[in-house]
Amino acid sequence: MESKNKKLYIETLGCQMNKSDTERITGIMSHFGYEAVENEEDADFLIVNTCSIRQLSEDKAYSKLGVWGKRKKGGEDLIIGIAGCVAQQEKENLLKKFPYVDLVFGTHNIYELPKILKEGEGRICAIRNEAIPEEEFNIIRNKNINAWLPIMEGCNNFCTYCVVPYTRGRERSRSVENIIKEFKKIVREGFKEITLLGQNVDSYGKDLEGKPDFAYLLSELDKIDGDFRIRFTTSYPTDITDKVIETVKNGKKICECFHIPMQSGNDRVLKMMNRRYNVEEYAKIVNKIKENIENVTVTSDFIAGFPSETEEEFQDTIKQIEILGLDYSNTAAYSPRPNTPAGKLTDKFIDENTKKTRLQKLNEAVKKASFNSNEKFVGKTLEVLVEKVKEENGERILEGRLRNNKVVHFKSKKHDIGDFVNVKLNKASIWCLFGEEKE
Ligand code: SAH
Ligand code: SF4
Ligand code: F3S
């Protein structure tokens, strides 16, 4: 299977892990002479890297395929592929549904791409049920200052609403040596911020010999020389150990930011979601983090309108966002997913309008909490890593983030992308802070 001009375009629709997969696919394809292009019109090999976390994300993939299908029917010589979590979930159904698609490959098949491309004939569906060991390939990373580094993949938690355990399989950790090797390479390439990725980073190492834990991995990476920051995501509330909190507190390069999805602020709903904690336990961990680590932020995810959630139970969520002082939260209306236990509770589904209203209320609460959180940092001077430069009314405005992940804007004539700058924070808005550079 080969395209004529060997120009590759990948549309990436999912989470950071999905984006990291795109970089891996790009790297592998480069071994076959494929050049990644930014404009899909210029490519003759098109891949959509899909996400199935919600129906909305799945639909985005289908509409992209529709556009590409039209081009192909119009006579263009294109190869069209589907990768990612929808591919893993829907398998050959996708070949049936989209007659113009040439290739479907799953999340466990990325390292097999060379073989698939070399030997494959006709229309191909390559889906494995289990992961194969990773191979060494050059990864072509996006050329900015932030790099993603998966340390583990998969999930054993089986929250009742979630498709990830079915699309990513069971938890698998990469070896400490492999991670350190890739990490050092990323630092050599000049990246300034490296985010360690895993569906549940706190489970790191449980499947490895000697059981190196996440705190150990973090402290080893923190020792590596260079000017960079380390981030990590996602944490499961009750799996965060005191040792991890200590390591973040004492680490020189580890950023003070925890993403700990709470999902709901009501114990009954949490139980129905198969989350292994209650509100009290969640609060305990958040408070411990906030008491121990200076300038830390804790962010979360929430789902509005989980099957059977009452208005009162939903209000518990709104209350917790304020009580816990969560710094920022992602929100979503519940979306039934195939094969998940919650997806079968059809008689308990909340109607679309109610879900929409709850989502709006949730977003209002998040906005308020985000503003309150930003205000707490006004008056402080903290380090910003510059990520963007804009010209506004003849002035250079820099945008970057604090170690705790808050976005900051400030004016500067001399600094540029990739610089670490101390900024005095003067003003808060809902989503960011404004400040001035300190010598
Ligand atoms: N591994 C991470 C995040 C996984 S998915 C964790 O455990 O938190 C990211 C977020 O998507 C979840 O935190 C959840 O809030 C949301 N999500 C997952 N499935 C969903 C569904 N069926 N409907 C709505 N939101 C969902
Ligand atoms: Fe999904 Fe739950 Fe696993 Fe997160 S912990 S990926 S929400 S099953
Ligand atoms: Fe990520 Fe979406 Fe898959 S959130 S793991 S790409 S279902």
Coordinates of C-alpha atoms and ligand atoms in Angstrom, one line a residue:
M1 CA 0.0 0.0 0.0
E2 CA 1.7 3.2 -1.1
S3 CA 0.5 6.6 -2.3
K4 CA 2.1 8.4 -5.3
N5 CA 3.4 11.6 -3.9
K6 CA 4.0 10.3 -0.4
K7 CA 2.6 13.3 1.3
L8 CA 0.9 12.5 4.6
Y9 CA -1.7 14.4 6.5
I10 CA -3.0 13.2 9.9
E11 CA -6.1 14.8 11.5
T12 CA -5.8 14.3 15.2
L13 CA -9.1 14.3 17.2
G14 CA -8.3 12.9 20.7
C15 CA -6.5 13.4 23.9
Q16 CA -2.8 14.0 24.5
M17 CA -2.1 10.2 24.2
N18 CA -3.9 10.3 20.8
K19 CA -1.7 13.3 19.8
S20 CA 1.4 11.5 20.9
D21 CA 0.3 8.5 18.7
T22 CA 0.1 10.8 15.8
E23 CA 3.7 11.8 16.3
R24 CA 4.6 8.2 16.4
I25 CA 2.7 7.4 13.2
T26 CA 4.4 10.4 11.5
G27 CA 7.8 9.1 12.6
I28 CA 7.1 5.6 11.4
M29 CA 5.8 6.8 8.0
S30 CA 8.9 9.0 7.6
H31 CA 10.9 5.7 7.4
F32 CA 8.9 5.0 4.2
G33 CA 9.7 8.3 2.7
Y34 CA 6.4 10.0 3.7
E35 CA 6.6 13.7 4.4
A36 CA 4.0 15.1 6.8
V37 CA 2.2 18.2 5.4
E38 CA 0.2 20.7 7.3
N39 CA -2.5 21.2 4.7
E40 CA -4.7 18.3 4.0
E41 CA -5.2 19.5 0.4
D42 CA -1.5 18.8 -0.3
A43 CA -1.6 15.2 0.9
D44 CA -2.4 12.0 -0.9
F45 CA -2.3 9.8 2.2
L46 CA -4.9 10.9 4.7
I47 CA -5.3 9.5 8.2
V48 CA -7.9 10.4 10.8
N49 CA -6.7 9.6 14.3
T50 CA -9.9 9.2 16.1
C51 CA -11.3 9.5 19.7
S52 CA -14.4 7.7 21.0
I53 CA -14.7 9.2 24.4
R54 CA -18.0 10.9 23.5
Q55 CA -20.4 10.6 20.5
L56 CA -19.4 14.1 19.6
S57 CA -15.8 13.2 19.1
E58 CA -16.7 10.1 17.1
D59 CA -19.0 12.2 14.8
K60 CA -16.1 14.6 14.1
A61 CA -14.2 11.7 12.6
Y62 CA -17.1 10.7 10.4
S63 CA -17.6 14.2 9.0
K64 CA -13.9 14.4 8.2
L65 CA -14.1 11.1 6.4
G66 CA -17.1 12.4 4.5
V67 CA -15.1 15.3 3.1
W68 CA -12.2 13.1 2.1
G69 CA -14.6 10.5 0.5
K70 CA -16.0 13.2 -1.7
R71 CA -12.6 14.2 -2.9
K72 CA -11.8 10.5 -3.7
K73 CA -15.1 10.1 -5.5
G74 CA -14.3 13.2 -7.4
G75 CA -11.4 11.4 -9.0
E76 CA -8.4 12.3 -6.7
D77 CA -5.9 9.5 -6.1
L78 CA -6.0 9.2 -2.3
I79 CA -5.3 6.6 0.3
I80 CA -7.6 7.1 3.4
G81 CA -6.9 5.5 6.8
I82 CA -8.7 5.5 10.1
A83 CA -6.6 5.1 13.3
G84 CA -7.2 5.5 17.0
C85 CA -9.9 4.6 19.5
V86 CA -12.8 4.5 17.1
A87 CA -10.8 2.1 14.9
Q88 CA -10.0 -0.1 17.8
Q89 CA -13.7 -0.2 18.9
E90 CA -15.4 -0.4 15.5
K91 CA -12.9 -2.6 13.6
E92 CA -14.0 -3.9 10.1
N93 CA -17.4 -2.2 10.5
L94 CA -15.7 0.9 9.4
L95 CA -14.6 -0.7 6.1
K96 CA -18.3 -1.6 5.5
K97 CA -19.6 1.8 6.5
F98 CA -17.0 3.8 4.5
P99 CA -16.4 2.1 1.1
Y100 CA -13.7 4.6 0.2
V101 CA -11.6 3.9 3.3
D102 CA -8.5 1.8 2.5
L103 CA -7.0 1.1 5.9
V104 CA -8.2 0.7 9.5
F105 CA -5.6 0.2 12.2
G106 CA -6.0 0.1 16.0
T107 CA -4.3 1.6 18.9
H108 CA -2.3 -1.6 19.4
N109 CA -1.1 -1.8 15.8
I110 CA 1.0 1.4 15.4
Y111 CA 4.3 -0.4 15.6
E112 CA 3.1 -2.8 13.0
L113 CA 2.5 -0.1 10.4
P114 CA 5.7 -0.8 8.4
K115 CA 4.6 -4.4 7.9
I116 CA 1.0 -3.5 7.1
L117 CA 2.2 -0.9 4.5
K118 CA 4.7 -3.2 3.0
E119 CA 2.8 -6.4 2.8
G120 CA -0.8 -5.3 2.8
E121 CA -3.0 -5.6 -0.3
G122 CA -6.5 -4.4 -0.9
R123 CA -8.5 -2.9 1.8
I124 CA -7.0 -3.6 5.2
C125 CA -8.3 -3.8 8.8
A126 CA -5.5 -4.4 11.3
I127 CA -6.8 -4.6 14.9
R128 CA -5.1 -6.5 17.7
N129 CA -6.8 -7.2 20.9
E130 CA -3.6 -7.0 22.8
A131 CA -0.7 -4.6 22.7
I132 CA 2.6 -5.7 21.2
P133 CA 6.0 -4.5 22.6
E134 CA 7.0 -1.2 21.3
E135 CA 9.8 -0.9 18.8
E136 CA 12.4 1.8 18.3
F137 CA 11.3 4.3 15.8
N138 CA 12.2 7.9 15.2
I139 CA 9.3 10.0 16.6
I140 CA 8.6 13.1 14.7
R141 CA 7.4 15.6 17.4
N142 CA 5.6 18.8 16.8
K143 CA 8.1 21.6 16.6
N144 CA 7.1 23.6 19.6
I145 CA 8.5 23.7 23.1
N146 CA 6.2 21.1 24.6
A147 CA 6.7 17.4 24.2
W148 CA 4.5 14.4 25.2
L149 CA 6.1 11.3 26.6
P150 CA 3.8 8.3 27.3
I151 CA 5.0 6.4 30.3
M152 CA 2.2 3.9 30.4
E153 CA -0.9 3.1 28.5
G154 CA -4.2 1.4 29.1
C155 CA -6.6 1.4 32.1
N156 CA -7.8 -1.2 34.6
N157 CA -10.4 1.0 36.3
F158 CA -13.5 0.4 34.2
C159 CA -15.4 3.4 35.2
T160 CA -18.9 2.5 34.0
Y161 CA -19.2 5.4 31.5
C162 CA -15.8 5.1 29.9
V163 CA -14.7 3.5 26.7
V164 CA -10.9 3.8 27.3
P165 CA -10.3 0.4 28.9
Y166 CA -11.8 -1.1 25.7
T167 CA -9.9 1.0 23.3
R168 CA -6.5 1.1 25.1
G169 CA -6.5 -2.3 26.8
R170 CA -5.0 -3.1 30.2
E171 CA -2.3 -1.0 31.9
R172 CA 1.2 -1.4 30.6
S173 CA 4.2 0.5 31.7
R174 CA 7.3 1.3 29.7
S175 CA 10.5 0.5 31.4
V176 CA 12.3 3.2 33.4
E177 CA 15.4 2.8 31.1
N178 CA 13.3 3.4 27.9
I179 CA 11.6 6.4 29.4
I180 CA 14.9 8.0 30.6
K181 CA 16.4 7.4 27.2
E182 CA 13.6 9.0 25.3
F183 CA 13.4 11.8 27.9
K184 CA 17.1 12.7 27.4
K185 CA 16.6 12.7 23.7
I186 CA 13.7 15.1 24.0
V187 CA 15.8 17.4 26.2
R188 CA 18.7 17.3 23.7
E189 CA 16.2 18.3 21.0
G190 CA 15.6 21.5 22.9
F191 CA 12.0 20.9 24.3
K192 CA 11.4 22.9 27.4
E193 CA 8.4 21.1 28.9
I194 CA 7.9 17.4 28.9
T195 CA 4.5 16.0 29.9
L196 CA 4.5 12.4 31.1
L197 CA 1.3 10.7 29.9
G198 CA -0.8 7.8 31.2
Q199 CA -4.5 7.1 31.7
N200 CA -3.5 6.7 35.4
V201 CA 0.1 7.7 36.0
D202 CA -0.1 6.5 39.6
S203 CA -0.3 2.9 38.5
Y204 CA 3.0 3.3 36.8
G205 CA 5.4 0.3 37.3
K206 CA 2.9 -2.0 39.0
D207 CA 3.4 -4.4 36.0
L208 CA 7.2 -4.1 35.9
E209 CA 9.9 -6.2 37.5
G210 CA 11.0 -4.7 40.8
K211 CA 7.9 -2.5 40.7
P212 CA 9.5 0.9 40.3
D213 CA 6.7 3.4 41.3
F214 CA 5.7 6.7 39.8
A215 CA 7.4 8.7 42.6
Y216 CA 10.7 6.9 41.8
L217 CA 10.3 7.6 38.0
L218 CA 9.6 11.3 38.7
S219 CA 12.6 11.7 41.0
E220 CA 14.9 10.0 38.5
L221 CA 13.7 12.3 35.7
D222 CA 14.1 15.3 37.9
K223 CA 17.8 14.6 38.3
I224 CA 18.5 14.9 34.5
D225 CA 20.5 18.0 33.6
G226 CA 19.0 20.8 31.6
D227 CA 16.5 23.7 31.5
F228 CA 13.1 22.2 31.4
R229 CA 9.9 21.4 33.2
I230 CA 8.2 18.1 33.9
R231 CA 4.4 17.7 33.9
F232 CA 2.3 14.6 34.3
T233 CA -1.3 13.6 33.7
T234 CA -3.7 12.0 34.7
S235 CA -3.9 11.1 38.4
Y236 CA -6.5 8.8 39.9
P237 CA -7.6 10.4 43.3
T238 CA -7.0 7.6 45.7
D239 CA -3.9 6.3 44.0
I240 CA -1.8 9.4 44.7
T241 CA 0.7 8.5 47.3
D242 CA 2.4 10.6 50.0
K243 CA 5.6 9.8 48.2
V244 CA 4.4 11.4 45.0
I245 CA 3.3 14.5 46.8
E246 CA 6.7 14.7 48.5
T247 CA 8.5 14.2 45.2
V248 CA 6.5 17.0 43.5
K249 CA 7.1 19.3 46.5
N250 CA 10.9 18.7 46.5
G251 CA 11.4 18.3 42.8
K252 CA 13.3 21.1 41.0
K253 CA 11.7 20.6 37.6
I254 CA 8.4 18.9 38.5
C255 CA 5.5 21.3 38.0
E256 CA 3.1 21.9 40.9
C257 CA 0.0 20.9 39.1
F258 CA -2.2 17.8 39.6
H259 CA -5.0 16.8 37.2
I260 CA -7.3 14.7 39.4
P261 CA -10.7 14.1 37.8
M262 CA -13.5 13.9 40.4
Q263 CA -16.3 13.3 37.9
S264 CA -19.1 14.0 40.4
G265 CA -19.5 15.6 43.8
N266 CA -22.1 13.0 45.0
D267 CA -21.3 9.7 46.7
R268 CA -24.2 7.7 45.1
V269 CA -23.3 8.8 41.6
L270 CA -19.6 8.1 42.2
K271 CA -20.5 4.6 43.2
M272 CA -22.6 4.1 40.1
M273 CA -19.7 5.4 38.1
N274 CA -17.5 2.7 39.7
R275 CA -15.1 5.4 41.0
R276 CA -13.2 4.0 44.0
Y277 CA -13.6 6.9 46.3
N278 CA -16.2 9.1 48.0
V279 CA -16.4 12.9 48.3
E280 CA -14.7 12.8 51.7
E281 CA -11.7 10.8 50.4
Y282 CA -11.4 13.0 47.3
A283 CA -11.4 16.1 49.5
K284 CA -8.8 14.7 51.8
I285 CA -6.3 14.1 49.0
V286 CA -6.9 17.6 47.5
N287 CA -6.5 19.3 50.8
K288 CA -3.3 17.3 51.5
I289 CA -1.8 18.5 48.2
K290 CA -2.9 22.1 48.8
E291 CA -1.5 22.2 52.3
N292 CA 1.8 20.7 51.4
I293 CA 2.8 22.3 48.1
E294 CA 3.1 26.0 47.6
N295 CA 1.3 27.6 44.6
V296 CA 0.0 24.2 43.5
T297 CA -3.1 23.9 41.4
V298 CA -5.6 21.0 41.3
T299 CA -7.7 20.6 38.2
S300 CA -10.5 18.1 37.5
D301 CA -13.0 16.7 35.1
F302 CA -16.8 16.5 35.6
I303 CA -19.6 14.8 33.8
A304 CA -23.1 16.4 33.8
G305 CA -26.2 14.2 33.6
F306 CA -24.8 10.7 34.4
P307 CA -27.7 8.2 34.1
S308 CA -30.1 8.6 37.1
E309 CA -28.4 11.7 38.4
T310 CA -31.0 13.9 40.2
E311 CA -31.0 17.7 40.3
E312 CA -30.0 17.6 43.9
E313 CA -27.1 15.2 43.2
F314 CA -26.0 17.4 40.4
Q315 CA -26.0 20.4 42.8
D316 CA -23.6 18.5 45.1
T317 CA -21.1 18.7 42.2
I318 CA -21.6 22.4 41.9
K319 CA -21.0 22.8 45.6
Q320 CA -17.9 20.7 45.7
I321 CA -16.2 22.8 42.9
E322 CA -16.5 25.8 45.2
I323 CA -15.8 24.0 48.5
L324 CA -12.7 22.3 47.2
G325 CA -11.4 25.4 45.4
L326 CA -10.7 23.5 42.3
D327 CA -8.6 25.7 40.0
Y328 CA -10.0 24.5 36.7
S329 CA -12.2 21.7 35.4
N330 CA -13.0 20.1 32.1
T331 CA -16.7 19.5 31.7
A332 CA -18.9 17.3 29.5
A333 CA -22.5 16.1 29.2
Y334 CA -22.7 12.4 29.7
S335 CA -22.6 10.5 26.4
P336 CA -23.6 6.8 26.2
R337 CA -20.8 4.7 24.9
P338 CA -21.2 1.3 23.3
N339 CA -20.2 -1.8 25.4
T340 CA -20.0 0.3 28.7
P341 CA -22.2 -0.7 31.7
A342 CA -23.6 2.9 32.0
G343 CA -24.5 2.9 28.3
K344 CA -26.9 0.1 29.0
L345 CA -28.9 2.0 31.6
T346 CA -31.2 3.4 28.9
D347 CA -34.2 3.7 31.2
K348 CA -32.1 5.9 33.5
F349 CA -30.8 8.3 30.8
I350 CA -31.2 12.0 31.5
D351 CA -32.9 13.8 28.6
E352 CA -30.8 16.0 26.4
N353 CA -32.2 19.3 27.5
T354 CA -31.6 18.6 31.2
K355 CA -28.1 17.5 30.4
K356 CA -27.5 20.7 28.4
T357 CA -28.8 22.9 31.2
R358 CA -26.7 21.1 33.8
L359 CA -23.6 21.4 31.6
Q360 CA -24.2 25.2 31.3
K361 CA -24.5 25.4 35.1
L362 CA -21.4 23.4 35.5
N363 CA -19.5 25.7 33.2
E364 CA -20.7 28.7 35.1
A365 CA -19.4 27.1 38.4
V366 CA -16.0 26.3 36.7
K367 CA -15.7 29.9 35.4
K368 CA -16.3 31.3 38.9
A369 CA -13.8 28.9 40.5
S370 CA -11.2 29.6 37.8
F371 CA -11.5 33.4 38.4
N372 CA -11.3 33.0 42.2
S373 CA -8.2 30.8 41.7
N374 CA -6.5 33.2 39.4
E375 CA -7.1 36.1 41.8
K376 CA -5.2 34.2 44.5
F377 CA -2.0 34.6 42.5
V378 CA -2.3 38.4 42.0
G379 CA 0.6 40.2 43.7
K380 CA 3.0 37.2 43.4
T381 CA 6.0 37.0 41.2
L382 CA 6.3 33.6 39.5
E383 CA 8.2 31.9 36.7
V384 CA 6.6 31.9 33.2
L385 CA 7.7 29.7 30.4
V386 CA 7.0 31.7 27.2
E387 CA 5.0 29.8 24.5
K388 CA 3.7 32.4 22.1
V389 CA 4.5 35.9 20.9
K390 CA 1.8 38.3 19.5
E391 CA 1.9 41.8 18.2
E392 CA -1.0 44.0 19.6
N393 CA -1.2 47.7 18.8
G394 CA 2.5 47.7 18.0
E395 CA 3.5 46.0 21.3
R396 CA 4.9 42.6 21.8
I397 CA 2.7 40.5 24.0
L398 CA 4.1 37.2 25.3
E399 CA 1.9 34.3 26.4
G400 CA 3.2 31.5 28.6
R401 CA 2.3 29.4 31.6
L402 CA 3.3 29.3 35.3
R403 CA 4.6 26.0 36.7
N404 CA 1.1 25.4 38.0
N405 CA -0.2 25.6 34.4
K406 CA -1.9 29.0 34.7
V407 CA -1.8 31.1 31.5
V408 CA -0.1 34.5 31.8
H409 CA 0.2 37.4 29.4
F410 CA 2.9 40.1 29.7
K411 CA 4.7 42.7 27.5
S412 CA 8.3 42.2 26.7
K413 CA 10.7 43.5 24.1
K414 CA 13.5 41.1 24.7
H415 CA 12.1 37.7 25.6
D416 CA 11.1 35.0 23.2
I417 CA 9.4 31.6 23.0
G418 CA 11.2 29.0 25.2
D419 CA 12.5 31.6 27.8
F420 CA 11.8 31.3 31.5
V421 CA 10.9 34.7 32.8
N422 CA 9.9 36.0 36.3
V423 CA 6.7 37.8 36.0
K424 CA 4.9 39.9 38.6
L425 CA 1.2 39.1 38.4
N426 CA -1.0 42.2 38.5
K427 CA -4.5 41.2 37.3
A428 CA -6.7 38.2 37.0
S429 CA -9.4 37.4 34.5
I430 CA -11.4 34.2 34.2
W431 CA -9.0 32.2 32.1
C432 CA -5.7 33.9 32.6
L433 CA -3.5 36.4 34.5
F434 CA -1.7 39.5 33.3
G435 CA 1.6 40.7 34.6
E436 CA 4.9 42.5 34.1
E437 CA 8.3 41.2 33.6
K438 CA 10.7 41.4 36.7
E439 CA 14.4 41.9 36.2
Ligands
SAH1 N1 -7.9 8.7 32.5 C1 -8.5 9.9 32.8 C2 -9.3 10.6 31.7 C3 -10.0 9.8 30.7 S1 -11.1 10.5 29.6 C4 -9.2 9.7 34.1 O1 -9.4 8.7 34.6 O2 -9.8 10.7 34.5 C5 -11.3 12.2 30.0 C6 -12.6 12.6 30.6 O3 -13.6 12.4 29.7 C7 -13.0 11.8 31.8 O4 -12.3 12.3 33.0 C8 -14.4 12.1 31.9 O5 -14.8 13.2 32.6 C9 -14.8 12.3 30.4 N2 -15.6 11.2 29.9 C10 -15.2 9.9 29.8 N3 -16.3 9.1 29.3 C11 -17.3 10.0 29.1 C12 -18.7 9.8 28.7 N4 -19.1 8.6 28.3 N5 -19.5 10.9 28.6 C13 -19.0 12.1 29.0 N6 -17.8 12.3 29.4 C14 -16.9 11.3 29.5
SF4_2 FE1 -11.7 6.0 31.8 FE2 -12.0 5.7 34.4 FE3 -9.9 4.6 33.1 FE4 -10.1 7.3 33.4 S1 -9.8 5.8 35.1 S2 -9.6 6.2 31.5 S3 -12.3 7.6 33.3 S4 -12.0 4.0 32.9
F3S3 FE1 -7.9 9.5 24.3 FE2 -10.3 9.6 23.2 FE3 -8.9 7.4 23.1 S1 -9.7 10.5 25.1 S2 -7.6 7.4 24.9 S3 -8.4 9.3 22.1 S4 -11.1 7.6 23.4

